[in-house]
mmCIF file of C-alpha atoms and ligand atoms in Angstrom:
data_model
loop_
_atom_site.group_PDB
_atom_site.id
_atom_site.type_symbol
_atom_site.label_atom_id
_atom_site.label_comp_id
_atom_site.label_asym_id
_atom_site.label_seq_id
_atom_site.Cartn_x
_atom_site.Cartn_y
_atom_site.Cartn_z
ATOM 1 C CA MET A 26 48.470 -0.612 -23.807
ATOM 2 C CA LYS A 27 46.744 1.955 -21.612
ATOM 3 C CA ASN A 28 44.318 1.257 -19.025
ATOM 4 C CA LEU A 29 43.763 4.762 -17.724
ATOM 5 C CA LEU A 30 41.616 6.876 -14.997
ATOM 6 C CA ILE A 31 40.845 10.567 -15.954
ATOM 7 C CA MET A 32 39.919 12.991 -13.016
ATOM 8 C CA GLY A 33 39.126 16.362 -12.095
ATOM 9 C CA ALA A 34 36.571 18.725 -11.100
ATOM 10 C CA PRO A 35 33.364 18.744 -12.825
ATOM 11 C CA GLY A 36 33.815 21.041 -15.958
ATOM 12 C CA ALA A 37 37.607 20.511 -16.046
ATOM 13 C CA GLY A 38 37.900 19.100 -19.159
ATOM 14 C CA LYS A 39 38.043 15.299 -18.641
ATOM 15 C CA GLY A 40 35.444 14.388 -21.632
ATOM 16 C CA THR A 41 37.022 16.721 -23.739
ATOM 17 C CA GLN A 42 40.611 15.385 -22.843
ATOM 18 C CA ALA A 43 39.144 11.653 -23.221
ATOM 19 C CA SER A 44 37.897 12.285 -26.847
ATOM 20 C CA LEU A 45 41.459 13.342 -27.798
ATOM 21 C CA ILE A 46 43.255 10.582 -25.807
ATOM 22 C CA LYS A 47 40.884 7.783 -27.280
ATOM 23 C CA ASN A 48 41.586 8.771 -30.861
ATOM 24 C CA GLU A 49 45.486 9.132 -29.932
ATOM 25 C CA TYR A 50 45.529 5.809 -28.227
ATOM 26 C CA GLN A 51 42.728 4.061 -29.615
ATOM 27 C CA ILE A 52 41.461 2.623 -26.192
ATOM 28 C CA ALA A 53 37.619 2.499 -25.076
ATOM 29 C CA HIS A 54 36.128 5.960 -23.580
ATOM 30 C CA ILE A 55 33.812 4.742 -20.488
ATOM 31 C CA SER A 56 32.167 7.779 -19.172
ATOM 32 C CA THR A 57 29.548 7.138 -16.617
ATOM 33 C CA GLY A 58 27.951 10.392 -16.999
ATOM 34 C CA ASP A 59 27.390 9.658 -20.694
ATOM 35 C CA MET A 60 26.259 6.198 -19.976
ATOM 36 C CA PHE A 61 23.715 7.544 -17.225
ATOM 37 C CA ARG A 62 22.725 10.261 -19.950
ATOM 38 C CA GLU A 63 22.018 7.528 -22.614
ATOM 39 C CA ALA A 64 19.839 5.506 -20.054
ATOM 40 C CA MET A 65 17.796 8.534 -19.109
ATOM 41 C CA SER A 66 17.232 9.366 -22.624
ATOM 42 C CA ASN A 67 16.081 5.997 -23.499
ATOM 43 C CA GLN A 68 13.941 6.057 -19.896
ATOM 44 C CA THR A 69 15.600 2.461 -18.792
ATOM 45 C CA PRO A 70 14.908 1.980 -15.028
ATOM 46 C CA VAL A 71 18.541 2.751 -14.618
ATOM 47 C CA GLY A 72 18.022 6.173 -16.104
ATOM 48 C CA LEU A 73 14.755 6.763 -14.485
ATOM 49 C CA GLU A 74 16.500 6.310 -10.816
ATOM 50 C CA ALA A 75 19.731 7.935 -11.756
ATOM 51 C CA LYS A 76 17.931 11.176 -12.785
ATOM 52 C CA LYS A 77 16.672 11.939 -9.451
ATOM 53 C CA TYR A 78 20.410 12.434 -8.232
ATOM 54 C CA ILE A 79 21.926 13.653 -11.328
ATOM 55 C CA ASP A 80 19.028 16.453 -11.396
ATOM 56 C CA ASN A 81 20.288 17.619 -7.865
ATOM 57 C CA GLY A 82 24.056 17.425 -8.720
ATOM 58 C CA LEU A 83 24.495 14.317 -6.091
ATOM 59 C CA LEU A 84 26.104 11.124 -6.880
ATOM 60 C CA VAL A 85 24.575 8.306 -8.185
ATOM 61 C CA PRO A 86 24.143 5.347 -5.639
ATOM 62 C CA ASP A 87 27.400 2.859 -5.894
ATOM 63 C CA THR A 88 25.457 0.101 -6.170
ATOM 64 C CA ILE A 89 24.044 0.915 -9.674
ATOM 65 C CA THR A 90 27.318 2.973 -10.935
ATOM 66 C CA VAL A 91 29.536 -0.184 -9.825
ATOM 67 C CA LYS A 92 27.631 -2.452 -11.631
ATOM 68 C CA LEU A 93 27.247 -0.437 -14.816
ATOM 69 C CA VAL A 94 31.094 -0.044 -14.711
ATOM 70 C CA GLU A 95 31.786 -3.360 -14.102
ATOM 71 C CA GLU A 96 29.473 -4.906 -16.914
ATOM 72 C CA ARG A 97 30.757 -2.104 -19.519
ATOM 73 C CA LEU A 98 34.598 -3.343 -18.634
ATOM 74 C CA GLN A 99 33.987 -6.959 -19.819
ATOM 75 C CA LYS A 100 32.983 -5.494 -23.033
ATOM 76 C CA ASP A 101 35.499 -6.544 -26.074
ATOM 77 C CA ASP A 102 36.335 -3.251 -26.962
ATOM 78 C CA CYS A 103 38.142 -2.525 -23.383
ATOM 79 C CA LYS A 104 40.676 -5.271 -24.109
ATOM 80 C CA ASN A 105 43.011 -3.142 -25.772
ATOM 81 C CA GLY A 106 42.898 -0.347 -23.185
ATOM 82 C CA PHE A 107 40.302 1.684 -21.717
ATOM 83 C CA LEU A 108 39.996 5.220 -20.168
ATOM 84 C CA LEU A 109 37.436 5.617 -17.221
ATOM 85 C CA ASP A 110 36.196 9.363 -17.171
ATOM 86 C CA GLY A 111 33.955 10.069 -14.066
ATOM 87 C CA PHE A 112 34.469 6.925 -12.386
ATOM 88 C CA PRO A 113 35.491 6.310 -9.614
ATOM 89 C CA ARG A 114 33.707 9.328 -7.603
ATOM 90 C CA ASN A 115 34.365 7.955 -4.084
ATOM 91 C CA ILE A 116 36.721 5.707 -1.992
ATOM 92 C CA SER A 117 34.139 3.013 -1.995
ATOM 93 C CA GLN A 118 33.943 3.025 -5.977
ATOM 94 C CA ALA A 119 37.779 3.202 -6.066
ATOM 95 C CA GLU A 120 37.917 0.140 -4.009
ATOM 96 C CA ALA A 121 35.292 -1.580 -6.051
ATOM 97 C CA LEU A 122 37.416 -0.733 -9.269
ATOM 98 C CA ASP A 123 40.295 -2.312 -7.614
ATOM 99 C CA LYS A 124 38.714 -5.527 -6.723
ATOM 100 C CA MET A 125 37.206 -5.742 -10.387
ATOM 101 C CA LEU A 126 40.704 -5.368 -12.222
ATOM 102 C CA ALA A 127 42.652 -7.816 -9.839
ATOM 103 C CA SER A 128 40.420 -10.377 -10.601
ATOM 104 C CA SER A 129 40.751 -10.038 -14.407
ATOM 105 C CA GLY A 130 44.331 -9.391 -13.671
ATOM 106 C CA ILE A 131 44.482 -5.962 -15.123
ATOM 107 C CA LYS A 132 46.795 -3.060 -13.783
ATOM 108 C CA LEU A 133 46.123 0.757 -13.770
ATOM 109 C CA SER A 134 48.780 2.357 -16.185
ATOM 110 C CA GLY A 135 48.083 5.886 -14.483
ATOM 111 C CA VAL A 136 45.552 8.514 -13.297
ATOM 112 C CA ILE A 137 45.328 11.788 -15.118
ATOM 113 C CA ASN A 138 44.350 14.340 -12.943
ATOM 114 C CA ILE A 139 43.327 17.732 -14.783
ATOM 115 C CA GLN A 140 44.065 20.479 -12.080
ATOM 116 C CA THR A 141 41.703 23.666 -12.311
ATOM 117 C CA ASP A 142 41.136 26.723 -10.301
ATOM 118 C CA ASP A 143 37.102 26.499 -9.025
ATOM 119 C CA LEU A 144 36.842 29.997 -10.491
ATOM 120 C CA VAL A 145 36.692 28.876 -14.309
ATOM 121 C CA LEU A 146 34.379 25.787 -13.678
ATOM 122 C CA ILE A 147 30.968 27.782 -13.339
ATOM 123 C CA ASP A 148 31.793 29.373 -16.887
ATOM 124 C CA ARG A 149 33.210 26.060 -18.381
ATOM 125 C CA ILE A 150 29.871 24.372 -17.084
ATOM 126 C CA VAL A 151 26.964 26.997 -18.090
ATOM 127 C CA GLY A 152 28.841 27.492 -21.524
ATOM 128 C CA ARG A 153 29.247 24.057 -22.284
ATOM 129 C CA ARG A 154 27.119 22.409 -25.481
ATOM 130 C CA THR A 155 27.240 19.294 -26.338
ATOM 131 C CA CYS A 156 25.987 17.057 -29.625
ATOM 132 C CA PRO A 157 23.260 14.571 -28.689
ATOM 133 C CA VAL A 158 23.973 12.611 -31.566
ATOM 134 C CA CYS A 159 27.961 12.125 -31.720
ATOM 135 C CA LYS A 160 28.587 13.437 -27.898
ATOM 136 C CA GLU A 161 31.306 16.054 -29.034
ATOM 137 C CA GLY A 162 31.654 19.101 -26.857
ATOM 138 C CA TYR A 163 31.880 22.743 -27.477
ATOM 139 C CA HIS A 164 31.835 25.495 -25.368
ATOM 140 C CA ILE A 165 30.113 28.945 -26.416
ATOM 141 C CA THR A 166 33.277 30.917 -26.046
ATOM 142 C CA SER A 167 36.206 28.656 -25.642
ATOM 143 C CA LYS A 168 35.419 25.749 -28.299
ATOM 144 C CA LYS A 169 32.816 27.378 -30.936
ATOM 145 C CA PRO A 170 31.307 24.921 -33.492
ATOM 146 C CA LYS A 171 31.712 26.560 -36.721
ATOM 147 C CA VAL A 172 28.247 27.250 -37.477
ATOM 148 C CA GLU A 173 26.671 28.497 -34.071
ATOM 149 C CA ASN A 174 24.728 25.557 -32.285
ATOM 150 C CA VAL A 175 25.549 23.152 -34.941
ATOM 151 C CA CYS A 176 28.156 20.082 -34.453
ATOM 152 C CA ASP A 177 31.250 20.378 -37.226
ATOM 153 C CA LYS A 178 31.226 16.462 -37.254
ATOM 154 C CA CYS A 179 27.718 15.449 -37.830
ATOM 155 C CA GLY A 180 25.452 18.559 -38.189
ATOM 156 C CA ALA A 181 23.355 17.909 -35.249
ATOM 157 C CA THR A 182 21.929 20.719 -33.144
ATOM 158 C CA LEU A 183 24.111 20.831 -30.119
ATOM 159 C CA VAL A 184 22.081 20.986 -26.452
ATOM 160 C CA GLN A 185 22.772 21.906 -22.999
ATOM 161 C CA ARG A 186 22.951 19.170 -20.283
ATOM 162 C CA ALA A 187 19.684 19.701 -18.067
ATOM 163 C CA ASP A 188 22.156 19.499 -14.934
ATOM 164 C CA ASP A 189 24.352 22.327 -16.353
ATOM 165 C CA ASN A 190 22.696 25.192 -14.579
ATOM 166 C CA VAL A 191 24.156 27.534 -11.710
ATOM 167 C CA GLU A 192 21.591 25.408 -9.132
ATOM 168 C CA THR A 193 23.067 22.074 -9.348
ATOM 169 C CA VAL A 194 26.994 23.517 -10.018
ATOM 170 C CA SER A 195 27.331 24.374 -6.451
ATOM 171 C CA ASN A 196 26.429 20.885 -5.070
ATOM 172 C CA ARG A 197 28.485 19.061 -7.895
ATOM 173 C CA LEU A 198 31.688 21.211 -6.666
ATOM 174 C CA LYS A 199 30.871 20.289 -3.189
ATOM 175 C CA VAL A 200 30.708 16.558 -3.885
ATOM 176 C CA TYR A 201 33.862 16.822 -5.728
ATOM 177 C CA HIS A 202 35.528 18.233 -2.865
ATOM 178 C CA GLU A 203 34.303 16.083 -0.251
ATOM 179 C CA GLN A 204 33.923 12.820 -1.767
ATOM 180 C CA THR A 205 36.073 12.724 -5.151
ATOM 181 C CA ALA A 206 39.128 14.568 -4.285
ATOM 182 C CA PRO A 207 40.060 12.133 -1.488
ATOM 183 C CA VAL A 208 40.091 9.307 -4.279
ATOM 184 C CA LEU A 209 43.381 11.418 -5.906
ATOM 185 C CA ASP A 210 45.236 10.807 -2.506
ATOM 186 C CA TYR A 211 44.263 7.079 -3.024
ATOM 187 C CA TYR A 212 45.863 6.863 -5.939
ATOM 188 C CA LYS A 213 48.839 9.127 -5.159
ATOM 189 C CA LYS A 214 49.783 6.794 -2.628
ATOM 190 C CA GLN A 215 49.830 3.990 -5.185
ATOM 191 C CA GLY A 216 52.179 6.524 -7.169
ATOM 192 C CA LEU A 217 49.520 6.587 -10.292
ATOM 193 C CA VAL A 218 48.763 10.060 -10.514
ATOM 194 C CA ILE A 219 49.950 12.313 -13.535
ATOM 195 C CA ASP A 220 48.921 15.754 -12.543
ATOM 196 C CA VAL A 221 48.242 18.248 -15.758
ATOM 197 C CA ASP A 222 47.623 21.997 -15.957
ATOM 198 C CA GLY A 223 43.873 22.280 -16.817
ATOM 199 C CA MET A 224 43.958 25.910 -17.002
ATOM 200 C CA GLN A 225 45.811 26.091 -20.275
ATOM 201 C CA ASP A 226 44.015 26.020 -23.939
ATOM 202 C CA ILE A 227 42.454 22.422 -24.696
ATOM 203 C CA ASN A 228 45.199 21.573 -27.229
ATOM 204 C CA ASP A 229 47.648 22.501 -24.686
ATOM 205 C CA VAL A 230 46.395 20.262 -21.825
ATOM 206 C CA PHE A 231 46.397 17.625 -24.462
ATOM 207 C CA LYS A 232 49.853 18.312 -25.581
ATOM 208 C CA GLU A 233 51.053 17.796 -21.724
ATOM 209 C CA ILE A 234 48.831 14.792 -21.451
ATOM 210 C CA THR A 235 50.438 12.758 -24.297
ATOM 211 C CA LYS A 236 54.049 13.992 -23.439
ATOM 212 C CA LYS A 237 53.350 12.699 -19.705
ATOM 213 C CA LEU A 238 52.114 9.334 -20.791
ATOM 214 C CA GLY A 239 54.820 9.041 -23.426
ATOM 215 C CA ASP A 240 55.122 6.920 -26.843
ATOM 216 C CA ASN A 241 54.128 3.522 -25.494
ATOM 217 C CA LYS A 242 50.539 2.956 -27.476
HETATM 218 P P1 ADP B 21 34.239 17.550 -17.699
HETATM 219 O O1 ADP B 21 34.268 16.443 -18.749
HETATM 220 O O2 ADP B 21 35.462 17.559 -16.789
HETATM 221 O O3 ADP B 21 33.063 17.967 -16.898
HETATM 222 P P2 ADP B 21 34.137 18.939 -19.972
HETATM 223 O O4 ADP B 21 35.331 18.166 -21.010
HETATM 224 O O5 ADP B 21 32.988 18.728 -20.688
HETATM 225 O O6 ADP B 21 34.311 18.606 -18.691
HETATM 226 O O7 ADP B 21 34.451 20.724 -20.550
HETATM 227 C C1 ADP B 21 33.790 21.368 -19.990
HETATM 228 C C2 ADP B 21 33.745 22.700 -21.026
HETATM 229 O O8 ADP B 21 34.808 23.509 -20.680
HETATM 230 C C3 ADP B 21 33.206 22.094 -22.379
HETATM 231 O O9 ADP B 21 32.317 23.222 -22.586
HETATM 232 C C4 ADP B 21 34.577 22.414 -23.043
HETATM 233 O O10 ADP B 21 34.416 22.834 -24.318
HETATM 234 C C5 ADP B 21 35.018 23.452 -22.059
HETATM 235 N N1 ADP B 21 36.380 23.535 -21.905
HETATM 236 C C6 ADP B 21 37.429 21.959 -21.731
HETATM 237 N N2 ADP B 21 38.533 22.187 -21.488
HETATM 238 C C7 ADP B 21 38.885 23.646 -21.719
HETATM 239 C C8 ADP B 21 40.273 24.527 -21.573
HETATM 240 N N3 ADP B 21 41.470 23.715 -21.245
HETATM 241 N N4 ADP B 21 39.956 25.635 -21.346
HETATM 242 C C9 ADP B 21 38.619 26.156 -21.793
HETATM 243 N N5 ADP B 21 37.828 25.631 -21.885
HETATM 244 C C10 ADP B 21 37.608 24.108 -21.965
HETATM 245 P P1 AMP B 22 29.450 13.961 -15.472
HETATM 246 O O1 AMP B 22 29.045 13.566 -17.277
HETATM 247 O O2 AMP B 22 30.705 13.191 -15.310
HETATM 248 O O3 AMP B 22 29.628 15.493 -15.372
HETATM 249 O O4 AMP B 22 28.388 13.088 -14.725
HETATM 250 C C1 AMP B 22 26.972 13.770 -14.561
HETATM 251 C C2 AMP B 22 26.589 13.215 -13.236
HETATM 252 O O5 AMP B 22 26.261 11.766 -13.370
HETATM 253 C C3 AMP B 22 27.144 13.482 -11.896
HETATM 254 O O6 AMP B 22 26.704 14.585 -11.445
HETATM 255 C C4 AMP B 22 26.451 12.297 -11.149
HETATM 256 O O7 AMP B 22 25.366 12.502 -10.737
HETATM 257 C C5 AMP B 22 26.372 11.188 -11.966
HETATM 258 N N1 AMP B 22 27.617 10.210 -12.161
HETATM 259 C C6 AMP B 22 28.333 10.368 -12.994
HETATM 260 N N2 AMP B 22 29.466 9.493 -13.098
HETATM 261 C C7 AMP B 22 29.008 9.036 -11.424
HETATM 262 C C8 AMP B 22 29.672 7.867 -10.601
HETATM 263 N N3 AMP B 22 30.828 7.423 -10.886
HETATM 264 N N4 AMP B 22 29.266 7.763 -9.536
HETATM 265 C C9 AMP B 22 28.120 8.408 -9.194
HETATM 266 N N5 AMP B 22 27.219 9.473 -9.945
HETATM 267 C C10 AMP B 22 28.055 9.534 -11.239
#
């Protein structure tokens, strides 16, 4: 059973790989970004509060984010393993996660770290398109849908995320380097980090991940 984290800068390819890993290992994919986008589209109190931060490329406060993850990890589909994508994003979230897992007797199996050069991230973020229905991710050049702007899987019209614009990107990268990158050192000390070269094409990144995770499902 695998209890994994996937980390990397915004646009590194976490969601893309998470969707492939989820299918391969049959584990729950928990993306805090997806959960916030869902809450925003439903205009829930959490969604309305989160929007203020997300629109500016800032982290949503820990009190909100940690509670969301804590409740999500208690759901049945996490019992056979999970892949957390986009959480933890700072040291205090990492410490909160440690506490949550320890109280349920769960150990992390590994932390996948997708390494990228900052120079590719703006193009990946600005060119990202997403299916609003099944959440499949695309890119205008590196992962084109068969029919322009239409989801291959469910036929819905693809959308661009409101925060995927040049204005928020620099804030998101700054937040990543200042607050999220230190989380990697936190897990390196625990010997959990699995480095993967995120500059390869999507399938090769996935091959490297499965090779390093091994067959043990
Ligand atoms: P993250 O979840 O880390 O923010 P995504 O998985 O959404 O990133 O990927 C960002 C964009 O880059 C998407 O449009 C995706 O299709 C594209 N992408 C992901 N991985 C690669 C890759 N290895 N090479 C080129 N483009 C990629
Ligand atoms: P993502 O889809 O992972 O790129 O996340 C989109 C946005 O949601 C981020 O820029 C943050 O504003 C917010 N967000 C997602 N995950 C977290 C988290 N763990 N802590 C705080 N904010 C988050």
